[in-house]
mmCIF file of C-alpha atoms in Angstrom:
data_model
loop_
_atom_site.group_PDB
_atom_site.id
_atom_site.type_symbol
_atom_site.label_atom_id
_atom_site.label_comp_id
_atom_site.label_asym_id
_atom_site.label_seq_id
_atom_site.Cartn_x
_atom_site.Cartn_y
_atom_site.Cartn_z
ATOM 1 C CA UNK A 1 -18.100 -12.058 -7.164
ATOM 2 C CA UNK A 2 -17.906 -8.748 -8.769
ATOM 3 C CA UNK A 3 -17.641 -8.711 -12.585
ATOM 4 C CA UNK A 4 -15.445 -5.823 -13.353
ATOM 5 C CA UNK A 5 -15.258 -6.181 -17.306
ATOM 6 C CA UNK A 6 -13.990 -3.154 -19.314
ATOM 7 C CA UNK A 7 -12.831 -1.837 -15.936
ATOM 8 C CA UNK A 8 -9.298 -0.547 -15.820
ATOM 9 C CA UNK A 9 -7.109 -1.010 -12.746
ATOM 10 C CA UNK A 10 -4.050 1.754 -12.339
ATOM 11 C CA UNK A 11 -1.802 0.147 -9.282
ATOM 12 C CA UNK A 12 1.649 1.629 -8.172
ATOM 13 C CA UNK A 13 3.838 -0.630 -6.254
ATOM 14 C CA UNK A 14 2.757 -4.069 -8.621
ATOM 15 C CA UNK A 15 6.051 -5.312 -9.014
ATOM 16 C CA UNK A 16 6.193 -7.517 -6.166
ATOM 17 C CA UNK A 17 3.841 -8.548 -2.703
ATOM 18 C CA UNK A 18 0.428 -6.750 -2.567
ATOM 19 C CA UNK A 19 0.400 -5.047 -5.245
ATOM 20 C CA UNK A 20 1.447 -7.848 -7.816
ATOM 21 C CA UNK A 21 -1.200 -10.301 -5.998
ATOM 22 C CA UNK A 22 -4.216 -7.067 -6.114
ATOM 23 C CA UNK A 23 -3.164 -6.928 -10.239
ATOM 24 C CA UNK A 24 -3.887 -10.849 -10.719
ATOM 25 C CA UNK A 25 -7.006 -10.557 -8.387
ATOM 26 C CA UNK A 26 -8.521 -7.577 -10.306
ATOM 27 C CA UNK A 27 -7.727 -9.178 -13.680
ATOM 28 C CA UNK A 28 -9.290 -12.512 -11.953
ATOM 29 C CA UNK A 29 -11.990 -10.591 -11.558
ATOM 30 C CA UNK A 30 -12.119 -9.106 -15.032
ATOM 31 C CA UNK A 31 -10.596 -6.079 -15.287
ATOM 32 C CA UNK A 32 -7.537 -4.893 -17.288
ATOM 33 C CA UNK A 33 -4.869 -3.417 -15.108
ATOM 34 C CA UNK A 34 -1.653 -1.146 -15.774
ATOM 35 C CA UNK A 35 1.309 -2.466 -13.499
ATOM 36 C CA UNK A 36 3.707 0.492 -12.212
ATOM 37 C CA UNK A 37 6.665 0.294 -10.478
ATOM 38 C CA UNK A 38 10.519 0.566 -10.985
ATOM 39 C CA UNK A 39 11.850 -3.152 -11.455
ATOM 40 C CA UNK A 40 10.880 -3.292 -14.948
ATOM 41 C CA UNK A 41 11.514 -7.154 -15.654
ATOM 42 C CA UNK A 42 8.957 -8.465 -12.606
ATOM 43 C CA UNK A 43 6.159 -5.890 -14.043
ATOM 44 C CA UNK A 44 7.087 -7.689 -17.573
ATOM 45 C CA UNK A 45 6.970 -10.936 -16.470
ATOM 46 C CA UNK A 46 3.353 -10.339 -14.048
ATOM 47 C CA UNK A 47 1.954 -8.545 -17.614
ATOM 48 C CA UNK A 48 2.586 -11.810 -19.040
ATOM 49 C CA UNK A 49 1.429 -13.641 -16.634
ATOM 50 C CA UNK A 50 -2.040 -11.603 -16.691
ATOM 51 C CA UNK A 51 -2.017 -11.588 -20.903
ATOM 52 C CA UNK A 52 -2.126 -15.488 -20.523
ATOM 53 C CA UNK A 53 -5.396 -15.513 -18.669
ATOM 54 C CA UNK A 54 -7.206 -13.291 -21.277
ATOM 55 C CA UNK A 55 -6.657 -9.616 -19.741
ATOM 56 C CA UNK A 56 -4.997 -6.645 -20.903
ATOM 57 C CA UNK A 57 -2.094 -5.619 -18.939
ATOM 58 C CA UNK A 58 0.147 -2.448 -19.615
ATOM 59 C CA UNK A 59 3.334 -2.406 -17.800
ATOM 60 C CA UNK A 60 5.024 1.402 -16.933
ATOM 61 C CA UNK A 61 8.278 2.322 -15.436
ATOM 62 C CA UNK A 62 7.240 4.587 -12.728
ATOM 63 C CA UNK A 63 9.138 6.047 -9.549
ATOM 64 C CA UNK A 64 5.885 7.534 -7.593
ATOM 65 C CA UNK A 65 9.040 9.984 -5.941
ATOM 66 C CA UNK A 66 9.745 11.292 -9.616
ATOM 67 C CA UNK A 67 7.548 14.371 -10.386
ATOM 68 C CA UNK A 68 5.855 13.658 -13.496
ATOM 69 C CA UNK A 69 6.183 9.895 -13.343
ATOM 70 C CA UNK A 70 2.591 9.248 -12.850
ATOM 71 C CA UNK A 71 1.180 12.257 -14.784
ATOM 72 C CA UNK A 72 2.838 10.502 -18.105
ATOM 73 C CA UNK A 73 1.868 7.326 -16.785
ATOM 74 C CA UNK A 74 -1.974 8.079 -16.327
ATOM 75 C CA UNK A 75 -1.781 9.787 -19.530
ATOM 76 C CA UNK A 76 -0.327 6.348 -21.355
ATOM 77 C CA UNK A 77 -3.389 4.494 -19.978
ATOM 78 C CA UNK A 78 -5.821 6.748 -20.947
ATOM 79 C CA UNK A 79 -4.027 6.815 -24.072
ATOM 80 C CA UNK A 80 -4.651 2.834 -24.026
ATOM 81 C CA UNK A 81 -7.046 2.223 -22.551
ATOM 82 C CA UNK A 82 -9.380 5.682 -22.351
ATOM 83 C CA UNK A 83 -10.446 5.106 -18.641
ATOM 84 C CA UNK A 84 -9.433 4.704 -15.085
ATOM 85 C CA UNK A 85 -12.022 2.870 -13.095
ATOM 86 C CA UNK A 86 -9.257 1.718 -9.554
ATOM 87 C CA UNK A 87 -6.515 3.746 -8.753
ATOM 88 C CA UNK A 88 -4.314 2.007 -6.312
ATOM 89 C CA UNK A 89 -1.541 3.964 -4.241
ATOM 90 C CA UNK A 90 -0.143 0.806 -2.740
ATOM 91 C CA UNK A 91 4.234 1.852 -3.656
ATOM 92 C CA UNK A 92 5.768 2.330 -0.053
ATOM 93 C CA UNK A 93 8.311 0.585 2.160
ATOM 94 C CA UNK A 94 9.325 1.141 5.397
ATOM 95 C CA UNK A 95 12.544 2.725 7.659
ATOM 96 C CA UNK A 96 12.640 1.141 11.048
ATOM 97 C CA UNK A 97 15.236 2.427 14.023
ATOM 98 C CA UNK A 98 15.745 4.140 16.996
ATOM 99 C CA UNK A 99 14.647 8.096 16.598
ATOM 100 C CA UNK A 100 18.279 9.360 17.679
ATOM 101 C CA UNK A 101 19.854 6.608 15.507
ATOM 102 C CA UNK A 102 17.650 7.773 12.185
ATOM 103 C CA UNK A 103 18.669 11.053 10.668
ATOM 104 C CA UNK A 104 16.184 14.149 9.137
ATOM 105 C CA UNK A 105 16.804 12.240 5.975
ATOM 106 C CA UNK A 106 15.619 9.013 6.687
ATOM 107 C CA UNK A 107 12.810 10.474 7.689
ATOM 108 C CA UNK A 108 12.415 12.630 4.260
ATOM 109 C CA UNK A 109 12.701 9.666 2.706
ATOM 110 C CA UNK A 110 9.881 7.630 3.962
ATOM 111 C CA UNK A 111 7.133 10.449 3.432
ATOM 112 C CA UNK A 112 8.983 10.995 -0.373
ATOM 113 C CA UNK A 113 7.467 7.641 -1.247
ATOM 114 C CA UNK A 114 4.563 6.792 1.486
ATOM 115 C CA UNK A 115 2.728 9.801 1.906
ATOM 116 C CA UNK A 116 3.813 12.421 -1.120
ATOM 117 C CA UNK A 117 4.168 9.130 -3.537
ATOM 118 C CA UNK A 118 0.474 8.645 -2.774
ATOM 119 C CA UNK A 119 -0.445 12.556 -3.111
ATOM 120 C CA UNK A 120 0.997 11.967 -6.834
ATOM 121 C CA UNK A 121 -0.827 9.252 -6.969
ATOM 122 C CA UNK A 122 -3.813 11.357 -6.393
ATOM 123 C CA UNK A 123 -3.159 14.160 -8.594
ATOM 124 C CA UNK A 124 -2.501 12.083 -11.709
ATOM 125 C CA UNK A 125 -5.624 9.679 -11.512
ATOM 126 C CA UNK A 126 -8.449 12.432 -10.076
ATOM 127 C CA UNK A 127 -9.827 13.718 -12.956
ATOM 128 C CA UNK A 128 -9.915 10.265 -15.031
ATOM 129 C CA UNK A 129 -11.781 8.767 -11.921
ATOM 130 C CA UNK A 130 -14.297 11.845 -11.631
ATOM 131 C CA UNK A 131 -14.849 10.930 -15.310
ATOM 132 C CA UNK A 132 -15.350 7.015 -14.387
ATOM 133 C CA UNK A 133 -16.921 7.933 -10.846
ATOM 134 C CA UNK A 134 -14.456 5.351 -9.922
ATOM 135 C CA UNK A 135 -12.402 4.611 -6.502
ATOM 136 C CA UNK A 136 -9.825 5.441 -5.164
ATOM 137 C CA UNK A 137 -7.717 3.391 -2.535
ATOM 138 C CA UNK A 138 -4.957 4.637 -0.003
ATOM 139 C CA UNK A 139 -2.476 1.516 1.210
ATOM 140 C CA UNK A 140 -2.229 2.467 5.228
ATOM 141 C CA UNK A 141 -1.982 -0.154 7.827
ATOM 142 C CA UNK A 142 -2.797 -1.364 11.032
ATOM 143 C CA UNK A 143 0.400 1.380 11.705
ATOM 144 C CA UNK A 144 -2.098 4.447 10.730
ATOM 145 C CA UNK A 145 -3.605 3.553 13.861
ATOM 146 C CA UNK A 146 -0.920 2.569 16.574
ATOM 147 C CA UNK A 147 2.773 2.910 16.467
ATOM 148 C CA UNK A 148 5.572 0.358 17.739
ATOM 149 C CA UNK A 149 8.836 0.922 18.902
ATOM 150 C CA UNK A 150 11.677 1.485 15.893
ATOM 151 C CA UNK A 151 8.690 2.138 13.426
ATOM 152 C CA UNK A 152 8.481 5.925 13.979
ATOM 153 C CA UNK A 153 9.116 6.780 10.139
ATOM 154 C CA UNK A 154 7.017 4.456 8.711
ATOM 155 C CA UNK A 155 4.312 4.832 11.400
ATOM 156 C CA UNK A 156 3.863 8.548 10.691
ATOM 157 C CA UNK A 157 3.878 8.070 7.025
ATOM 158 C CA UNK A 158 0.366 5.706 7.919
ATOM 159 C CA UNK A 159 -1.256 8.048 9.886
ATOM 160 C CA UNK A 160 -0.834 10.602 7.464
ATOM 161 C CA UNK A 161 -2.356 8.916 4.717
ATOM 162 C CA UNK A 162 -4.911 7.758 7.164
ATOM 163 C CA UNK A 163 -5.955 11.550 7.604
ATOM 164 C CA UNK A 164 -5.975 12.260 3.913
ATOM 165 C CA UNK A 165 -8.131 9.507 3.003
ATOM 166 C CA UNK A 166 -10.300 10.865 5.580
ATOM 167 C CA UNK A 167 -9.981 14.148 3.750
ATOM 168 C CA UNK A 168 -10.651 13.132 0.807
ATOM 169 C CA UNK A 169 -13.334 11.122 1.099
ATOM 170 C CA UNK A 170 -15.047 13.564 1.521
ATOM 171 C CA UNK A 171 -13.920 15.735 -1.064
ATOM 172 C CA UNK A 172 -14.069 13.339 -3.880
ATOM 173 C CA UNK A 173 -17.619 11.899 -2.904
ATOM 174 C CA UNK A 174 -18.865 14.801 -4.370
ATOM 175 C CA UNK A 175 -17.536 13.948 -7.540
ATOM 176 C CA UNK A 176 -18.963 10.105 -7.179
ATOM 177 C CA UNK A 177 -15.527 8.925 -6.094
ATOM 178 C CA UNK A 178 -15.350 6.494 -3.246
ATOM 179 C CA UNK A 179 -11.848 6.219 -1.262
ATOM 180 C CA UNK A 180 -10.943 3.298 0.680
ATOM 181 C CA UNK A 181 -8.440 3.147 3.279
ATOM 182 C CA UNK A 182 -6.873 -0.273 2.940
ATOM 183 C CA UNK A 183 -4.783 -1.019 6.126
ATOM 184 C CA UNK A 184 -3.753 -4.613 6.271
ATOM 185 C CA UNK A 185 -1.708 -5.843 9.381
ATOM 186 C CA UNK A 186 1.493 -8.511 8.899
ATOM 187 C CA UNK A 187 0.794 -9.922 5.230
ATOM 188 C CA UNK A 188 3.330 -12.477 3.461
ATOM 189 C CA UNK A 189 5.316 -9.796 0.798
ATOM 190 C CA UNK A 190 8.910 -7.979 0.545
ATOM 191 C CA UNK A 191 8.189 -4.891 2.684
ATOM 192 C CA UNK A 192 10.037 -6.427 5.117
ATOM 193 C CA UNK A 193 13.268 -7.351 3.447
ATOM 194 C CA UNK A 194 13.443 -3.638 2.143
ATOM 195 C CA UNK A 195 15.699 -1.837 3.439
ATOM 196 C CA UNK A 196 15.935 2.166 5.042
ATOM 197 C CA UNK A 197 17.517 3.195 1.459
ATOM 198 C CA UNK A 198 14.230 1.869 0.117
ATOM 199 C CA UNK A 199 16.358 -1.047 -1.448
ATOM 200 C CA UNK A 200 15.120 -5.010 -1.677
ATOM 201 C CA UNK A 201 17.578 -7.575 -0.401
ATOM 202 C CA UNK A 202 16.635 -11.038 -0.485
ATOM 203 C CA UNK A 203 19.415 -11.841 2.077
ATOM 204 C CA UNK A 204 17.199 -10.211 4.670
ATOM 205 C CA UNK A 205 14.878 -11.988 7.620
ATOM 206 C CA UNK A 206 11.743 -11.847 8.079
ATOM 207 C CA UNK A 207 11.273 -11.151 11.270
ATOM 208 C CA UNK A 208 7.882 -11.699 11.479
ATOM 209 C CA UNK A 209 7.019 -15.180 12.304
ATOM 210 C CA UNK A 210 5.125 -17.492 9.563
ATOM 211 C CA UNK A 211 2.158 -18.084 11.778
ATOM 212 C CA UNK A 212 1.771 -14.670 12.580
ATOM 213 C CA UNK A 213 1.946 -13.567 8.632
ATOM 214 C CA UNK A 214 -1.183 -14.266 6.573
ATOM 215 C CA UNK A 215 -1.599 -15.614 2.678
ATOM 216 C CA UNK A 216 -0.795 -12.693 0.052
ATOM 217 C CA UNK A 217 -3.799 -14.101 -1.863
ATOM 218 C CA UNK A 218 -6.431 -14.386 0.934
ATOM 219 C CA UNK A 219 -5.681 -11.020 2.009
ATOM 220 C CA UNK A 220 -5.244 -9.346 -1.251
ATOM 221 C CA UNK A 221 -8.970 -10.883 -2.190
ATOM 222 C CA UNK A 222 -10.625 -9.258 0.935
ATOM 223 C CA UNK A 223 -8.589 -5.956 -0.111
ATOM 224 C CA UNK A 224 -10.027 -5.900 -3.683
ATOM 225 C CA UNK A 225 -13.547 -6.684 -2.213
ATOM 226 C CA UNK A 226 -13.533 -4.004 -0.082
ATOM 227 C CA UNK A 227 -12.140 -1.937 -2.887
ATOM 228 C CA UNK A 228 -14.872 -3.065 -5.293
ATOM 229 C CA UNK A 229 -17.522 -2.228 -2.362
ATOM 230 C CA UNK A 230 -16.313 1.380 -1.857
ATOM 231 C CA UNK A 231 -15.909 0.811 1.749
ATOM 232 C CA UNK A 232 -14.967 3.755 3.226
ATOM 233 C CA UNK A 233 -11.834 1.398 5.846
ATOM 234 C CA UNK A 234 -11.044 -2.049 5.558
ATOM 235 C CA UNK A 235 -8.761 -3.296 8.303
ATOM 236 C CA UNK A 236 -7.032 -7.001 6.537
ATOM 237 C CA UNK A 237 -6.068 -9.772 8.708
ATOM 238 C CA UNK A 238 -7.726 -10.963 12.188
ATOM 239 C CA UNK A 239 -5.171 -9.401 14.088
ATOM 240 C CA UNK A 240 -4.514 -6.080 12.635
ATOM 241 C CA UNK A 241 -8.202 -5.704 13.381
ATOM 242 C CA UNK A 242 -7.989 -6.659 17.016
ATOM 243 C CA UNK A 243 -4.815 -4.802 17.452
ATOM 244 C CA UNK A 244 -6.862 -1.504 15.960
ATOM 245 C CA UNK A 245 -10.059 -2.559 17.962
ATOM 246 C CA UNK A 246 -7.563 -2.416 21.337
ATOM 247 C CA UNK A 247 -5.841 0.407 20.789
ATOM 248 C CA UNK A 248 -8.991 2.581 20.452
ATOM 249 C CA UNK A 249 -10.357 1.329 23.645
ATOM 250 C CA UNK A 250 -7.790 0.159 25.384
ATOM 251 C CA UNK A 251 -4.508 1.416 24.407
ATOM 252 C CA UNK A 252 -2.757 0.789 27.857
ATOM 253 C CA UNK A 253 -2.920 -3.161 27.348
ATOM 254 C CA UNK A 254 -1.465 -2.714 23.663
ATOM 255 C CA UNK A 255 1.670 -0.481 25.615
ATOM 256 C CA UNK A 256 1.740 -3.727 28.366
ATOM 257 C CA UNK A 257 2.035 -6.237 25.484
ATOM 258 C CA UNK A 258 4.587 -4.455 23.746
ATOM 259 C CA UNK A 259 6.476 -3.939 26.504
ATOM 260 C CA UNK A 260 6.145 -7.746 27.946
ATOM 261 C CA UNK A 261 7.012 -8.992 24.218
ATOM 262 C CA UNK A 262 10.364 -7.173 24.186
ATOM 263 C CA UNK A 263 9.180 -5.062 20.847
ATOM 264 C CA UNK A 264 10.901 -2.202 21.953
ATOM 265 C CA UNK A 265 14.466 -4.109 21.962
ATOM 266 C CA UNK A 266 13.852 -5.857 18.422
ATOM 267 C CA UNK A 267 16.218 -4.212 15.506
ATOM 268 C CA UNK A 268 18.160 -1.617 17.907
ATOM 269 C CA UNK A 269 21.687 -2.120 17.772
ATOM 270 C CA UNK A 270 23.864 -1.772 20.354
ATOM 271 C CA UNK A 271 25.462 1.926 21.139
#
């Protein structure tokens, strides 16, 4: 296992499901980690929860759709802690619906937090990790490569950050910065009980079955790995990667199973 002492973690999103389990597992490893993300009291109560185990942890109020948010917040930790080794866009959610039944705003929206929440992301951390020749990672999915029915938002908010990690990998390897494209398939966390307004409700299903959803910790350890490795992709879970590996080379049999499963009736209301 990687040692990653006097290594400093930056992760937006860490108040609750991947990103909350990726802060414990970097500060596992040995790293110190600064927690953003708007719920204040959950980043307060993981800090403490890191603090306990002998790691620094500096918790920031940060809305990655705020302009300015992360600039003052990647300031703060260089302020604190005078590097940024892991810079971790993980904040999103996800609209789901029908195309006619979403409007232009849902759709806004989505890429405000997925795709230009990660481009702030970018443009706060990149000169601290050219200093630290450090990584960057980009939270996708298995949805940056194929898109279900009712997903259309959240699906084009994947592939685009799919196609600017690609972009950028090459652009910041110059600098000594590897960037990882993380895209994990169904993992155990609150994406799911988010709703379109980008709000968490407990009261809300899962809808993806238990057996079908894998451990928070097991994939968030294979995530930092991969992170810690510079890979240039990871895809987490067994079946996000055969979902990816059919859908490049045979993406007719992924449109048959949908189709057979009923996943194009699932969360459409009636007319």
């Amino acid at each position: 296992m990687a040692k990653l002492e006097g290594k400093v973690a930056f992760i937006t999103g860490a108040s609750s499901g991947i990103g909350a389990a990726m802060a414990r597992e970097f500060a596992r490893r040995g790293a110190d980690v600064v927690l953003l993300a708007r719920r204040w009291e959950r980043l307060e109560a993981l800090a403490l929860e890191i603090r306990a185990r002998g790691r620094r942890a500096l918790c920031l109020r940060c809305d990655v759709t705020v302009d300015g948010d992360l600039e003052a917040a990647a300031a703060r930790t260089l302020e604190e802690f005078g590097r940024i080794d892991f810079a971790v866009a993980n904040a999103g959610f996800g609209v789901a619906g029908a195309v006619h039944k979403l409007s232009l705003e849902d759709y806004r929206r989505q890429f405000e937090t997925n795709v230009f929440g990660v481009l702030r992301t970018v443009h706060a951390t990149r000169d601290a990790l050219i200093a630290s020749r450090g990584s960057l990672a980009i939270l996708g999915s298995v949805m940056s490569y194929l898109t279900l029915p009712v997903s259309s938002p959240y699906a084009m908010s994947k592939h685009a950050v799919r196609a600017l990690a690609g972009w950028l990998r090459g652009e910041m390897a110059r600098h000594g910065v590897a960037v990882t494209l993380i895209a994990p398939g169904f993992v155990d966390s609150e994406i799911r009980q988010v709703d379109n307004l980008g709000l968490y409700k407990e009261s809300n299903r899962d809808p993806v079955p238990a057996w079908l959803s894998v451990d928070t910790d097991k994939a968030t350890a294979a995530i930092v790995t991969s992170i810690i490795k510079r890979k240039r992709v990871a895809v987490i879970t067994g079946h996000g990667k055969v979902l990816v590996f059919l859908e490049r080379h045979a993406p007719w049999l992924v449109a048959f199973l949908v189709k057979i499963a009923g996943v194009d009736k699932r969360n459409q209301k009636p007319e």
